[in-house]
Amino acid sequence: MTEPPTARDADPVPHEDRLDYTPLARSVTLARRRTARLVTEWGHPALAGDVALVVSELMTNALLHGSLRDRLIRVRITVAGVTLRVEVSDPRGERLPSPCSVGDTDQFGRGLLLVGALAHRWGWEPRSVGKTVHAEWVLGPDPAVGNPLVGVRE
């Protein structure tokens, strides 16, 4: 099995994008489209769909559970070394992210499970006001490297 690349193997060209969104449903679509475009432009088109979907899920969670009127939701996307990272920050630090147990017929509650399945790792950090939820991917020649769900059959 091939080991994921290390920081010394990576292209040292960093990328960063940060944009604040109003807490409206249309912001989720705008953030998803922007993310897909940037990740593709930055040379990782194979990951663009997964990263955009994760941003969509994190933005939706921030909108539903972390937004306050007149407070913005920030999306930050970075590529540094061998890591692509997305962060979604919202103003409600008391509403912490936690995956739910859901039944077969439940319509909601799978967002963080999806984030965990698509990203190599995810988590959250408190901020002085609010919290930041992040997801990361290890970059390399094969985006499936390090993802435990690739190749799993049901």
PDB file of C-alpha atoms in Angstrom:
ATOM      1  CA  MET A   1       0.000   0.000   0.000  1.00  0.00           C
ATOM      2  CA  THR A   2       1.299   3.442  -0.886  1.00  0.00           C
ATOM      3  CA  GLU A   3       1.791   5.910   1.930  1.00  0.00           C
ATOM      4  CA  PRO A   4       0.222   9.374   1.547  1.00  0.00           C
ATOM      5  CA  PRO A   5       2.732  12.067   0.565  1.00  0.00           C
ATOM      6  CA  THR A   6       4.381  14.093   3.278  1.00  0.00           C
ATOM      7  CA  ALA A   7       4.764  17.876   3.459  1.00  0.00           C
ATOM      8  CA  ARG A   8       8.256  17.679   1.930  1.00  0.00           C
ATOM      9  CA  ASP A   9       6.843  15.854  -1.132  1.00  0.00           C
ATOM     10  CA  ALA A  10       4.164  18.469  -1.807  1.00  0.00           C
ATOM     11  CA  ASP A  11       4.045  21.403  -4.139  1.00  0.00           C
ATOM     12  CA  PRO A  12       4.670  24.357  -1.801  1.00  0.00           C
ATOM     13  CA  VAL A  13       2.255  26.682  -3.650  1.00  0.00           C
ATOM     14  CA  PRO A  14      -0.407  27.604  -1.084  1.00  0.00           C
ATOM     15  CA  HIS A  15      -3.913  28.711  -1.959  1.00  0.00           C
ATOM     16  CA  GLU A  16      -6.461  30.459   0.237  1.00  0.00           C
ATOM     17  CA  ASP A  17      -9.953  31.816  -0.237  1.00  0.00           C
ATOM     18  CA  ARG A  18     -12.183  33.346   2.405  1.00  0.00           C
ATOM     19  CA  LEU A  19     -15.668  34.735   1.910  1.00  0.00           C
ATOM     20  CA  ASP A  20     -18.456  35.743   4.270  1.00  0.00           C
ATOM     21  CA  TYR A  21     -22.041  34.809   3.446  1.00  0.00           C
ATOM     22  CA  THR A  22     -25.361  36.105   4.707  1.00  0.00           C
ATOM     23  CA  PRO A  23     -27.376  33.465   6.596  1.00  0.00           C
ATOM     24  CA  LEU A  24     -29.757  32.763   3.695  1.00  0.00           C
ATOM     25  CA  ALA A  25     -30.523  29.489   1.898  1.00  0.00           C
ATOM     26  CA  ARG A  26     -29.112  30.785  -1.403  1.00  0.00           C
ATOM     27  CA  SER A  27     -25.711  31.235   0.275  1.00  0.00           C
ATOM     28  CA  VAL A  28     -25.366  27.445   0.459  1.00  0.00           C
ATOM     29  CA  THR A  29     -25.577  27.197  -3.339  1.00  0.00           C
ATOM     30  CA  LEU A  30     -23.190  30.100  -3.831  1.00  0.00           C
ATOM     31  CA  ALA A  31     -20.607  28.598  -1.457  1.00  0.00           C
ATOM     32  CA  ARG A  32     -20.889  25.148  -3.060  1.00  0.00           C
ATOM     33  CA  ARG A  33     -20.373  26.504  -6.592  1.00  0.00           C
ATOM     34  CA  ARG A  34     -17.482  28.746  -5.557  1.00  0.00           C
ATOM     35  CA  THR A  35     -15.788  25.855  -3.779  1.00  0.00           C
ATOM     36  CA  ALA A  36     -16.075  23.506  -6.764  1.00  0.00           C
ATOM     37  CA  ARG A  37     -14.646  26.167  -9.077  1.00  0.00           C
ATOM     38  CA  LEU A  38     -11.714  27.040  -6.787  1.00  0.00           C
ATOM     39  CA  VAL A  39     -10.725  23.451  -6.004  1.00  0.00           C
ATOM     40  CA  THR A  40     -10.736  22.700  -9.744  1.00  0.00           C
ATOM     41  CA  GLU A  41      -8.723  25.847 -10.562  1.00  0.00           C
ATOM     42  CA  TRP A  42      -6.214  24.933  -7.853  1.00  0.00           C
ATOM     43  CA  GLY A  43      -5.506  21.643  -9.614  1.00  0.00           C
ATOM     44  CA  HIS A  44      -7.667  19.132  -7.734  1.00  0.00           C
ATOM     45  CA  PRO A  45     -10.658  18.488 -10.020  1.00  0.00           C
ATOM     46  CA  ALA A  46     -11.107  14.905  -8.751  1.00  0.00           C
ATOM     47  CA  LEU A  47     -11.884  16.283  -5.280  1.00  0.00           C
ATOM     48  CA  ALA A  48     -13.995  19.270  -6.360  1.00  0.00           C
ATOM     49  CA  GLY A  49     -17.347  17.489  -6.080  1.00  0.00           C
ATOM     50  CA  ASP A  50     -16.651  15.973  -2.652  1.00  0.00           C
ATOM     51  CA  VAL A  51     -15.260  19.214  -1.228  1.00  0.00           C
ATOM     52  CA  ALA A  52     -18.204  21.212  -2.622  1.00  0.00           C
ATOM     53  CA  LEU A  53     -20.677  18.739  -1.104  1.00  0.00           C
ATOM     54  CA  VAL A  54     -18.962  18.974   2.287  1.00  0.00           C
ATOM     55  CA  VAL A  55     -19.067  22.789   2.132  1.00  0.00           C
ATOM     56  CA  SER A  56     -22.754  22.535   1.273  1.00  0.00           C
ATOM     57  CA  GLU A  57     -23.413  20.300   4.289  1.00  0.00           C
ATOM     58  CA  LEU A  58     -21.382  22.473   6.679  1.00  0.00           C
ATOM     59  CA  MET A  59     -23.017  25.653   5.355  1.00  0.00           C
ATOM     60  CA  THR A  60     -26.471  24.105   5.768  1.00  0.00           C
ATOM     61  CA  ASN A  61     -25.644  23.134   9.359  1.00  0.00           C
ATOM     62  CA  ALA A  62     -24.336  26.638  10.061  1.00  0.00           C
ATOM     63  CA  LEU A  63     -27.483  28.133   8.571  1.00  0.00           C
ATOM     64  CA  LEU A  64     -29.872  25.850  10.469  1.00  0.00           C
ATOM     65  CA  HIS A  65     -28.054  25.519  13.781  1.00  0.00           C
ATOM     66  CA  GLY A  66     -25.418  28.232  14.036  1.00  0.00           C
ATOM     67  CA  SER A  67     -26.713  31.404  12.458  1.00  0.00           C
ATOM     68  CA  LEU A  68     -27.900  34.583  14.090  1.00  0.00           C
ATOM     69  CA  ARG A  69     -29.650  37.425  12.339  1.00  0.00           C
ATOM     70  CA  ASP A  70     -27.222  40.051  11.037  1.00  0.00           C
ATOM     71  CA  ARG A  71     -24.188  37.773  11.651  1.00  0.00           C
ATOM     72  CA  LEU A  72     -22.285  36.315   8.713  1.00  0.00           C
ATOM     73  CA  ILE A  73     -21.127  32.740   8.072  1.00  0.00           C
ATOM     74  CA  ARG A  74     -17.521  32.502   6.895  1.00  0.00           C
ATOM     75  CA  VAL A  75     -16.181  29.871   4.499  1.00  0.00           C
ATOM     76  CA  ARG A  76     -12.421  29.490   4.225  1.00  0.00           C
ATOM     77  CA  ILE A  77     -10.718  27.094   1.819  1.00  0.00           C
ATOM     78  CA  THR A  78      -6.975  26.488   1.898  1.00  0.00           C
ATOM     79  CA  VAL A  79      -4.438  24.263   0.218  1.00  0.00           C
ATOM     80  CA  ALA A  80      -1.101  24.131   2.002  1.00  0.00           C
ATOM     81  CA  GLY A  81       1.432  21.360   1.635  1.00  0.00           C
ATOM     82  CA  VAL A  82      -0.497  18.127   1.156  1.00  0.00           C
ATOM     83  CA  THR A  83      -3.685  19.274   2.863  1.00  0.00           C
ATOM     84  CA  LEU A  84      -6.846  20.780   1.447  1.00  0.00           C
ATOM     85  CA  ARG A  85      -8.940  22.230   4.268  1.00  0.00           C
ATOM     86  CA  VAL A  86     -12.367  23.820   4.385  1.00  0.00           C
ATOM     87  CA  GLU A  87     -13.665  25.727   7.384  1.00  0.00           C
ATOM     88  CA  VAL A  88     -17.150  27.045   8.036  1.00  0.00           C
ATOM     89  CA  SER A  89     -17.470  29.475  10.944  1.00  0.00           C
ATOM     90  CA  ASP A  90     -20.704  30.593  12.538  1.00  0.00           C
ATOM     91  CA  PRO A  91     -21.575  32.798  15.549  1.00  0.00           C
ATOM     92  CA  ARG A  92     -23.227  30.143  17.783  1.00  0.00           C
ATOM     93  CA  GLY A  93     -20.593  28.454  19.916  1.00  0.00           C
ATOM     94  CA  GLU A  94     -23.163  26.807  22.183  1.00  0.00           C
ATOM     95  CA  ARG A  95     -24.576  24.669  19.317  1.00  0.00           C
ATOM     96  CA  LEU A  96     -21.805  22.108  18.794  1.00  0.00           C
ATOM     97  CA  PRO A  97     -21.670  19.674  15.861  1.00  0.00           C
ATOM     98  CA  SER A  98     -22.378  16.047  16.643  1.00  0.00           C
ATOM     99  CA  PRO A  99     -23.307  13.201  14.279  1.00  0.00           C
ATOM    100  CA  CYS A 100     -26.840  11.894  14.870  1.00  0.00           C
ATOM    101  CA  SER A 101     -28.261   8.414  14.952  1.00  0.00           C
ATOM    102  CA  VAL A 102     -30.781   8.236  12.142  1.00  0.00           C
ATOM    103  CA  GLY A 103     -33.234   5.619  11.005  1.00  0.00           C
ATOM    104  CA  ASP A 104     -33.786   4.384   7.473  1.00  0.00           C
ATOM    105  CA  THR A 105     -36.811   6.631   6.969  1.00  0.00           C
ATOM    106  CA  ASP A 106     -35.397   9.818   8.572  1.00  0.00           C
ATOM    107  CA  GLN A 107     -35.076  12.674   6.098  1.00  0.00           C
ATOM    108  CA  PHE A 108     -32.541  14.720   8.054  1.00  0.00           C
ATOM    109  CA  GLY A 109     -29.523  14.170  10.295  1.00  0.00           C
ATOM    110  CA  ARG A 110     -26.990  12.597   7.939  1.00  0.00           C
ATOM    111  CA  GLY A 111     -24.926  15.688   7.106  1.00  0.00           C
ATOM    112  CA  LEU A 112     -22.004  15.078   9.447  1.00  0.00           C
ATOM    113  CA  LEU A 113     -22.012  11.369   8.600  1.00  0.00           C
ATOM    114  CA  LEU A 114     -21.619  12.397   4.964  1.00  0.00           C
ATOM    115  CA  VAL A 115     -18.832  14.831   5.877  1.00  0.00           C
ATOM    116  CA  GLY A 116     -17.043  12.039   7.743  1.00  0.00           C
ATOM    117  CA  ALA A 117     -17.402   9.689   4.780  1.00  0.00           C
ATOM    118  CA  LEU A 118     -16.095  12.164   2.185  1.00  0.00           C
ATOM    119  CA  ALA A 119     -13.295  13.927   4.085  1.00  0.00           C
ATOM    120  CA  HIS A 120     -10.207  12.242   5.508  1.00  0.00           C
ATOM    121  CA  ARG A 121     -10.894  13.960   8.837  1.00  0.00           C
ATOM    122  CA  TRP A 122     -13.155  16.609  10.307  1.00  0.00           C
ATOM    123  CA  GLY A 123     -13.649  18.397  13.603  1.00  0.00           C
ATOM    124  CA  TRP A 124     -14.442  21.718  15.193  1.00  0.00           C
ATOM    125  CA  GLU A 125     -12.808  24.421  17.294  1.00  0.00           C
ATOM    126  CA  PRO A 126     -14.321  27.104  19.502  1.00  0.00           C
ATOM    127  CA  ARG A 127     -13.774  30.739  18.559  1.00  0.00           C
ATOM    128  CA  SER A 128     -13.970  33.795  20.772  1.00  0.00           C
ATOM    129  CA  VAL A 129     -17.474  34.170  19.310  1.00  0.00           C
ATOM    130  CA  GLY A 130     -18.944  31.026  17.787  1.00  0.00           C
ATOM    131  CA  LYS A 131     -17.205  27.985  16.351  1.00  0.00           C
ATOM    132  CA  THR A 132     -15.441  26.712  13.251  1.00  0.00           C
ATOM    133  CA  VAL A 133     -16.188  23.298  11.763  1.00  0.00           C
ATOM    134  CA  HIS A 134     -13.485  21.992   9.427  1.00  0.00           C
ATOM    135  CA  ALA A 135     -12.867  19.098   7.060  1.00  0.00           C
ATOM    136  CA  GLU A 136      -9.553  18.057   5.504  1.00  0.00           C
ATOM    137  CA  TRP A 137      -8.313  15.962   2.619  1.00  0.00           C
ATOM    138  CA  VAL A 138      -4.795  14.588   2.146  1.00  0.00           C
ATOM    139  CA  LEU A 139      -3.670  15.505  -1.357  1.00  0.00           C
ATOM    140  CA  GLY A 140      -1.736  13.129  -3.493  1.00  0.00           C
ATOM    141  CA  PRO A 141      -1.768  11.363  -6.819  1.00  0.00           C
ATOM    142  CA  ASP A 142      -4.826   9.305  -5.774  1.00  0.00           C
ATOM    143  CA  PRO A 143      -7.554  11.126  -3.791  1.00  0.00           C
ATOM    144  CA  ALA A 144      -8.771   7.747  -2.479  1.00  0.00           C
ATOM    145  CA  VAL A 145      -5.544   7.213  -0.521  1.00  0.00           C
ATOM    146  CA  GLY A 146      -6.342   7.453   3.152  1.00  0.00           C
ATOM    147  CA  ASN A 147     -10.140   7.288   2.730  1.00  0.00           C
ATOM    148  CA  PRO A 148     -11.277   4.161   4.589  1.00  0.00           C
ATOM    149  CA  LEU A 149     -14.585   4.010   2.697  1.00  0.00           C
ATOM    150  CA  VAL A 150     -13.141   3.754  -0.811  1.00  0.00           C
ATOM    151  CA  GLY A 151     -13.529   0.201  -2.034  1.00  0.00           C
ATOM    152  CA  VAL A 152     -15.952  -0.811   0.728  1.00  0.00           C
ATOM    153  CA  ARG A 153     -18.905  -2.840  -0.525  1.00  0.00           C
ATOM    154  CA  GLU A 154     -22.294  -2.991   1.115  1.00  0.00           C
TER     155      GLU A 154
END
